[in-house]
């Protein structure tokens, strides 16, 4: 099938949505000369994120990846240690395991929420316990704005005393039984990248119920400087602190987070109403007890019943200059992780084969939405 050449401006998957509140905080940073990786916005942003999420302590850092790296260090992952990790996620979830010389083992998703399958995880932990080789940690992603099934995951991890790192990079503001994503693992991680629901252009955060852990993260993020008048270093640290200017953007974003989540949920509902009748199309489910932020609207196209394919839909969108993407390629399929063990794998492989995400930015207009809907319906034969 061929499509007409696009004449409309590029419509992005998840662009930043920045308002006057953010600008005011940034202006304040300039006016007070706090243009540094320290300052009042940083402290306030950390406190405000704690108040919103219910975490006891937080440290803002330069990216979600940096936050994950700190989390892996805090969990004590050393060379040769095994770490279980979601396979249906972005590569940054697992890379910090390699930074520390650990050995990832991937765990497949469940077909319901697309998050780590708690039954597979429990089985893997029980088997390893019997063999006397429990992993050092488990990294669980809350995927596409929806929490993993935390009750059984924490039960299994707790039974074996294994540290859980929660990669809530995509799920800022999502809840599970009323509690915020990021507060389920011993250590939680957020991302404030440009495409995330709360953006500081780039940034991230480590949160925890354990203040001492966050203090250690703070120290490692500031070159592991010891308390001394001179520069004293006993450990290997990093320069991972967030800028006070960007923390100002974060404060403005956080003040409006509720509205932006609401808008993303509306966008999801509009897509579902406009496209839900197409044969073979299924939208990502929101499971009981969970509130997804609908960071990205995701759907799958079943080629057996749909008279088109995921790739045809992507082509139709691209032809109208609309950015859309396949769902995450499972990490066990990535060339970087070739040969890495994966427990299960069929669910995430099928999601990757059939799934895509649609433009979902909270600043999309109704006309933008209609443009996407038209292009998708066009791939289904303009019905
Ligand atoms: C975006 C993302 C990250 C990385 O965050 P950055 O801020 O881009 O470094 C990690 N994990 C997941 C699941 C993500 O989506």
Coordinates of C-alpha atoms and ligand atoms in Angstrom, one line a residue:
X1 CA 0.0 0.0 0.0
X2 CA 1.3 3.5 -0.7
X3 CA 0.2 6.7 1.0
X4 CA 0.2 10.3 -0.1
X5 CA 3.2 12.5 0.9
X6 CA 2.7 14.3 4.2
X7 CA 2.1 18.0 4.3
X8 CA 1.2 18.3 8.0
X9 CA 3.7 19.2 10.7
X10 CA 5.4 16.4 12.7
X11 CA 3.2 15.0 15.5
X12 CA 5.5 13.6 18.2
X13 CA 4.9 10.6 20.4
X14 CA 5.3 12.3 23.8
X15 CA 6.7 15.8 23.6
X16 CA 7.3 17.9 26.7
X17 CA 4.3 20.0 28.0
X18 CA 5.7 23.0 29.7
X19 CA 3.7 25.9 31.2
X20 CA 4.2 29.2 32.9
X21 CA 4.7 27.7 36.4
X22 CA 7.9 26.0 35.2
X23 CA 9.2 29.3 33.6
X24 CA 8.6 31.1 36.9
X25 CA 10.7 28.6 38.9
X26 CA 13.5 28.8 36.3
X27 CA 13.4 32.6 36.3
X28 CA 13.8 32.4 40.1
X29 CA 16.9 30.2 39.8
X30 CA 18.4 32.8 37.4
X31 CA 17.4 35.7 39.6
X32 CA 19.0 34.1 42.7
X33 CA 22.1 32.8 40.8
X34 CA 21.4 29.2 41.8
X35 CA 22.5 27.9 38.4
X36 CA 24.3 24.9 39.9
X37 CA 23.9 21.3 40.9
X38 CA 22.8 22.6 44.3
X39 CA 20.2 25.0 45.5
X40 CA 16.7 25.6 46.9
X41 CA 14.7 24.2 44.0
X42 CA 16.5 20.8 44.3
X43 CA 15.7 20.5 48.0
X44 CA 12.1 21.7 47.4
X45 CA 11.6 19.4 44.4
X46 CA 12.8 16.4 46.5
X47 CA 10.5 17.3 49.4
X48 CA 7.5 17.9 47.1
X49 CA 8.1 14.5 45.3
X50 CA 8.2 12.8 48.7
X51 CA 5.0 14.5 49.8
X52 CA 3.3 13.5 46.5
X53 CA 4.6 9.9 46.4
X54 CA 4.7 9.0 50.1
X55 CA 8.4 8.1 49.9
X56 CA 10.4 9.0 53.0
X57 CA 13.4 10.5 51.1
X58 CA 14.5 11.4 47.6
X59 CA 17.5 12.5 45.7
X60 CA 17.3 14.2 42.3
X61 CA 19.8 13.1 39.7
X62 CA 20.8 13.8 36.1
X63 CA 18.7 10.9 34.5
X64 CA 16.6 7.9 35.3
X65 CA 19.6 5.8 34.1
X66 CA 21.8 7.4 36.7
X67 CA 19.2 6.8 39.3
X68 CA 19.0 3.1 38.3
X69 CA 22.8 2.9 38.4
X70 CA 22.8 4.3 42.0
X71 CA 20.0 1.8 42.9
X72 CA 22.1 -1.1 41.6
X73 CA 25.1 0.1 43.6
X74 CA 22.9 0.5 46.7
X75 CA 21.6 -3.0 46.3
X76 CA 25.2 -4.2 46.5
X77 CA 25.4 -5.7 43.0
X78 CA 29.0 -6.8 42.3
X79 CA 30.9 -8.5 39.6
X80 CA 29.3 -11.9 38.8
X81 CA 26.1 -11.3 40.8
X82 CA 22.9 -12.4 39.3
X83 CA 20.1 -9.8 39.0
X84 CA 16.6 -10.7 37.7
X85 CA 15.0 -8.0 35.5
X86 CA 11.9 -7.4 33.5
X87 CA 12.5 -8.2 29.8
X88 CA 9.6 -6.1 28.5
X89 CA 11.2 -2.7 29.2
X90 CA 13.6 -0.1 27.9
X91 CA 17.3 -1.1 27.8
X92 CA 18.2 1.4 30.6
X93 CA 16.4 -0.9 33.1
X94 CA 19.1 -3.5 32.7
X95 CA 22.2 -1.7 31.5
X96 CA 23.3 -0.6 35.1
X97 CA 23.5 -4.3 35.9
X98 CA 26.3 -4.5 33.3
X99 CA 27.9 -1.3 34.5
X100 CA 28.6 -3.2 37.8
X101 CA 29.6 -6.4 36.1
X102 CA 26.4 -8.2 37.2
X103 CA 24.7 -11.0 35.2
X104 CA 21.1 -10.1 34.2
X105 CA 18.5 -12.9 33.9
X106 CA 15.3 -11.7 32.2
X107 CA 11.7 -12.5 33.3
X108 CA 8.8 -12.4 30.9
X109 CA 5.7 -10.2 31.1
X110 CA 2.2 -11.3 32.1
X111 CA -0.4 -10.9 29.3
X112 CA -2.7 -8.8 31.6
X113 CA -0.7 -5.7 32.6
X114 CA 2.4 -6.4 30.4
X115 CA 4.5 -6.1 33.6
X116 CA 6.7 -8.8 35.1
X117 CA 4.8 -12.1 35.6
X118 CA 4.7 -12.6 39.3
X119 CA 4.2 -16.4 39.0
X120 CA 7.4 -16.7 36.8
X121 CA 9.3 -14.6 39.3
X122 CA 8.2 -16.7 42.3
X123 CA 9.1 -19.9 40.5
X124 CA 12.5 -18.6 39.5
X125 CA 13.2 -17.5 43.1
X126 CA 12.0 -20.7 44.7
X127 CA 14.2 -22.7 42.2
X128 CA 17.2 -20.6 43.0
X129 CA 16.6 -20.8 46.7
X130 CA 16.6 -24.6 46.5
X131 CA 19.9 -24.4 44.6
X132 CA 21.3 -22.0 47.2
X133 CA 22.0 -19.2 44.6
X134 CA 19.5 -16.4 45.1
X135 CA 20.0 -13.3 43.0
X136 CA 21.4 -10.1 44.5
X137 CA 18.4 -8.1 43.4
X138 CA 15.3 -7.9 41.2
X139 CA 14.6 -5.0 38.9
X140 CA 10.9 -4.6 38.1
X141 CA 9.6 -2.0 35.6
X142 CA 6.2 -0.4 35.9
X143 CA 5.6 -0.4 32.2
X144 CA 3.9 2.4 30.1
X145 CA 2.4 4.1 33.1
X146 CA 0.9 1.1 34.9
X147 CA 2.1 -0.5 38.1
X148 CA 3.3 -4.1 38.2
X149 CA 1.3 -6.5 40.4
X150 CA 3.2 -5.6 43.5
X151 CA 1.5 -7.8 46.2
X152 CA 2.7 -11.2 44.8
X153 CA 6.0 -9.7 43.6
X154 CA 6.8 -8.3 47.1
X155 CA 5.6 -11.5 48.7
X156 CA 7.9 -13.7 46.6
X157 CA 10.9 -11.3 47.0
X158 CA 10.3 -10.9 50.7
X159 CA 10.0 -14.6 51.3
X160 CA 13.6 -14.9 50.0
X161 CA 14.9 -11.7 51.3
X162 CA 15.9 -10.3 47.9
X163 CA 16.2 -6.6 47.3
X164 CA 13.6 -5.1 44.9
X165 CA 14.5 -2.1 42.7
X166 CA 11.4 -0.5 41.2
X167 CA 12.0 1.1 37.8
X168 CA 9.1 3.5 37.9
X169 CA 10.6 5.7 35.1
X170 CA 7.5 5.5 33.0
X171 CA 5.0 5.5 35.9
X172 CA 5.4 8.8 37.8
X173 CA 1.9 9.4 39.4
X174 CA 0.5 5.9 38.7
X175 CA -1.0 4.0 41.7
X176 CA -1.5 0.5 42.9
X177 CA -4.1 0.0 45.6
X178 CA -3.9 3.8 46.1
X179 CA -0.1 3.9 46.6
X180 CA 2.3 5.7 44.2
X181 CA 4.5 3.8 41.8
X182 CA 8.1 4.0 43.0
X183 CA 7.3 3.3 46.6
X184 CA 7.0 -0.5 46.3
X185 CA 10.6 -1.5 45.9
X186 CA 13.2 -1.0 48.6
X187 CA 14.6 1.6 46.1
X188 CA 12.4 3.4 43.5
X189 CA 13.5 5.2 40.4
X190 CA 11.8 7.9 38.4
X191 CA 12.8 9.4 35.0
X192 CA 12.2 13.1 34.0
X193 CA 13.4 12.7 30.5
X194 CA 11.9 14.9 27.7
X195 CA 9.4 12.2 26.7
X196 CA 8.2 11.3 30.2
X197 CA 5.0 12.5 31.8
X198 CA 7.0 14.8 34.2
X199 CA 9.9 16.3 32.3
X200 CA 12.8 18.4 33.4
X201 CA 14.3 18.0 29.9
X202 CA 16.5 15.3 31.4
X203 CA 16.6 14.1 35.0
X204 CA 15.8 11.4 37.4
X205 CA 15.3 10.5 41.0
X206 CA 16.0 7.8 43.6
X207 CA 13.4 7.4 46.3
X208 CA 13.1 5.1 49.2
X209 CA 11.3 4.5 52.5
X210 CA 14.8 4.2 54.0
X211 CA 16.4 7.6 54.5
X212 CA 19.9 6.0 55.0
X213 CA 19.8 4.5 51.5
X214 CA 18.9 7.8 49.9
X215 CA 21.7 9.5 51.9
X216 CA 24.1 6.9 50.4
X217 CA 22.7 7.6 46.9
X218 CA 23.2 11.4 47.5
X219 CA 26.8 10.8 48.5
X220 CA 27.6 8.5 45.5
X221 CA 25.9 11.0 43.2
X222 CA 28.3 13.8 44.4
X223 CA 31.6 12.0 43.7
X224 CA 31.3 10.1 47.0
X225 CA 32.8 13.0 48.9
X226 CA 33.4 12.2 52.5
X227 CA 32.6 14.7 55.3
X228 CA 35.9 16.7 55.5
X229 CA 37.0 20.3 54.8
X230 CA 39.2 19.0 51.9
X231 CA 38.2 16.6 49.1
X232 CA 38.3 13.2 50.7
X233 CA 37.2 10.0 48.8
X234 CA 37.1 6.5 50.1
X235 CA 34.6 5.1 47.5
X236 CA 34.0 5.3 43.8
X237 CA 31.4 8.0 43.1
X238 CA 29.8 9.8 40.2
X239 CA 28.8 13.3 39.1
X240 CA 25.0 12.5 38.9
X241 CA 23.4 15.5 40.6
X242 CA 20.5 17.3 38.9
X243 CA 20.8 21.0 38.2
X244 CA 18.9 23.4 40.4
X245 CA 17.5 25.1 37.2
X246 CA 16.1 21.8 36.0
X247 CA 14.7 21.0 39.5
X248 CA 12.8 24.3 39.0
X249 CA 11.2 22.9 35.9
X250 CA 10.4 19.7 37.9
X251 CA 8.6 21.7 40.5
X252 CA 6.4 23.4 37.9
X253 CA 5.7 20.1 36.3
X254 CA 4.8 18.4 39.5
X255 CA 2.3 21.1 40.4
X256 CA 0.4 20.3 37.2
X257 CA 1.0 16.5 37.2
X258 CA -2.5 15.6 38.1
X259 CA -4.0 17.6 35.2
X260 CA -1.5 16.1 32.8
X261 CA -2.3 12.6 33.8
X262 CA -6.0 13.3 33.5
X263 CA -5.4 14.6 29.9
X264 CA -3.4 11.5 29.0
X265 CA -6.2 9.3 30.3
X266 CA -8.7 11.3 28.2
X267 CA -6.5 10.9 25.1
X268 CA -6.4 7.1 25.7
X269 CA -10.2 7.1 26.1
X270 CA -10.7 9.0 22.9
X271 CA -8.5 6.6 20.9
X272 CA -10.4 3.7 22.4
X273 CA -13.7 5.2 21.5
X274 CA -12.6 6.0 17.9
X275 CA -10.6 2.9 17.1
X276 CA -11.9 0.2 19.5
X277 CA -14.3 -1.2 16.8
X278 CA -11.5 -2.0 14.4
X279 CA -11.1 -5.8 13.9
X280 CA -8.1 -7.3 15.9
X281 CA -7.4 -4.1 17.8
X282 CA -6.9 -4.3 21.5
X283 CA -5.9 -1.5 23.9
X284 CA -3.6 -2.1 26.8
X285 CA -5.8 -3.1 29.8
X286 CA -5.9 -1.3 33.1
X287 CA -6.2 -3.9 35.8
X288 CA -8.3 -3.8 38.9
X289 CA -6.7 -1.8 41.8
X290 CA -4.4 0.1 39.5
X291 CA -4.6 3.5 38.0
X292 CA -2.5 4.0 35.0
X293 CA -1.2 7.4 33.9
X294 CA -1.6 6.2 30.3
X295 CA 1.8 7.7 29.7
X296 CA 1.5 6.3 26.2
X297 CA -1.6 4.9 24.5
X298 CA -0.7 1.3 23.5
X299 CA -2.6 -1.1 21.4
X300 CA -2.0 -4.4 19.6
X301 CA -3.1 -5.4 16.1
X302 CA -3.9 -9.1 15.6
X303 CA -2.9 -9.8 11.9
X304 CA -5.1 -13.0 11.8
X305 CA -8.3 -10.9 12.1
X306 CA -7.4 -7.4 11.2
X307 CA -6.8 -7.4 7.4
X308 CA -3.7 -5.2 8.1
X309 CA -0.7 -5.4 10.3
X310 CA 1.1 -3.4 13.0
X311 CA 3.7 -2.4 10.4
X312 CA 1.0 -1.2 8.0
X313 CA -0.4 1.0 10.7
X314 CA 3.0 2.4 11.5
X315 CA 3.5 3.1 7.8
X316 CA 0.2 4.9 7.5
X317 CA 1.1 7.1 10.5
X318 CA 4.6 7.8 9.2
X319 CA 3.1 8.8 5.8
X320 CA 1.1 11.5 7.6
X321 CA 4.2 12.6 9.5
X322 CA 3.0 11.1 12.8
X323 CA 5.6 9.6 15.1
X324 CA 4.5 6.2 16.4
X325 CA 6.6 3.3 17.6
X326 CA 6.4 -0.5 18.1
X327 CA 6.2 -1.5 21.7
X328 CA 9.5 -2.2 23.5
X329 CA 11.6 -4.9 21.9
X330 CA 12.2 -7.4 24.8
X331 CA 15.7 -7.1 26.2
X332 CA 16.3 -10.9 25.6
X333 CA 15.9 -10.2 21.9
X334 CA 18.4 -7.3 21.9
X335 CA 21.7 -8.0 20.2
X336 CA 23.4 -6.4 23.3
X337 CA 21.9 -9.2 25.5
X338 CA 22.3 -12.1 23.1
X339 CA 22.8 -15.3 25.0
X340 CA 21.3 -13.9 28.2
X341 CA 18.9 -16.3 29.9
X342 CA 15.2 -15.3 29.8
X343 CA 12.6 -17.1 31.9
X344 CA 9.6 -17.4 29.6
X345 CA 9.6 -14.8 26.8
X346 CA 6.6 -15.6 24.5
X347 CA 4.3 -12.9 25.9
X348 CA 6.8 -10.0 25.4
X349 CA 7.8 -11.4 22.0
X350 CA 4.2 -11.3 20.9
X351 CA 3.7 -7.8 22.3
X352 CA 6.7 -6.6 20.3
X353 CA 5.4 -8.3 17.2
X354 CA 1.9 -6.8 17.4
X355 CA 2.0 -3.7 19.5
X356 CA 2.5 0.0 18.9
X357 CA 2.1 3.2 20.8
X358 CA 0.4 6.3 19.5
X359 CA 1.1 10.0 20.1
X360 CA -0.1 10.7 23.6
X361 CA 1.3 14.1 24.7
X362 CA -0.9 16.0 27.1
X363 CA -0.6 19.1 24.8
X364 CA -2.2 17.3 21.8
X365 CA -5.2 19.0 20.3
X366 CA -8.5 17.4 19.3
X367 CA -7.4 18.0 15.7
X368 CA -4.1 16.1 16.3
X369 CA -6.1 13.2 17.8
X370 CA -8.4 13.1 14.7
X371 CA -5.4 13.1 12.4
X372 CA -4.0 10.0 14.2
X373 CA -7.4 8.3 14.2
X374 CA -7.8 9.0 10.4
X375 CA -4.3 7.6 9.6
X376 CA -4.9 4.4 11.7
X377 CA -8.4 3.9 10.1
X378 CA -6.8 4.4 6.7
X379 CA -4.5 1.4 7.3
X380 CA -7.6 -0.6 8.0
X381 CA -9.0 0.3 4.6
X382 CA -10.4 3.7 5.5
X383 CA -13.4 2.3 7.3
Ligands
LIG1 C1 13.0 6.3 30.2 C2 13.3 5.1 30.9 C3 14.5 4.9 31.7 C4 15.7 5.9 31.6 O1 15.4 7.1 32.0 P1 16.4 8.3 31.5 O2 15.9 9.5 32.3 O3 16.0 8.5 30.0 O4 17.8 7.9 31.7 C5 14.6 3.8 32.4 N1 13.7 2.8 32.4 C6 12.6 2.9 31.7 C7 11.6 1.8 31.8 C8 12.4 4.1 30.9 O5 11.3 4.1 30.2

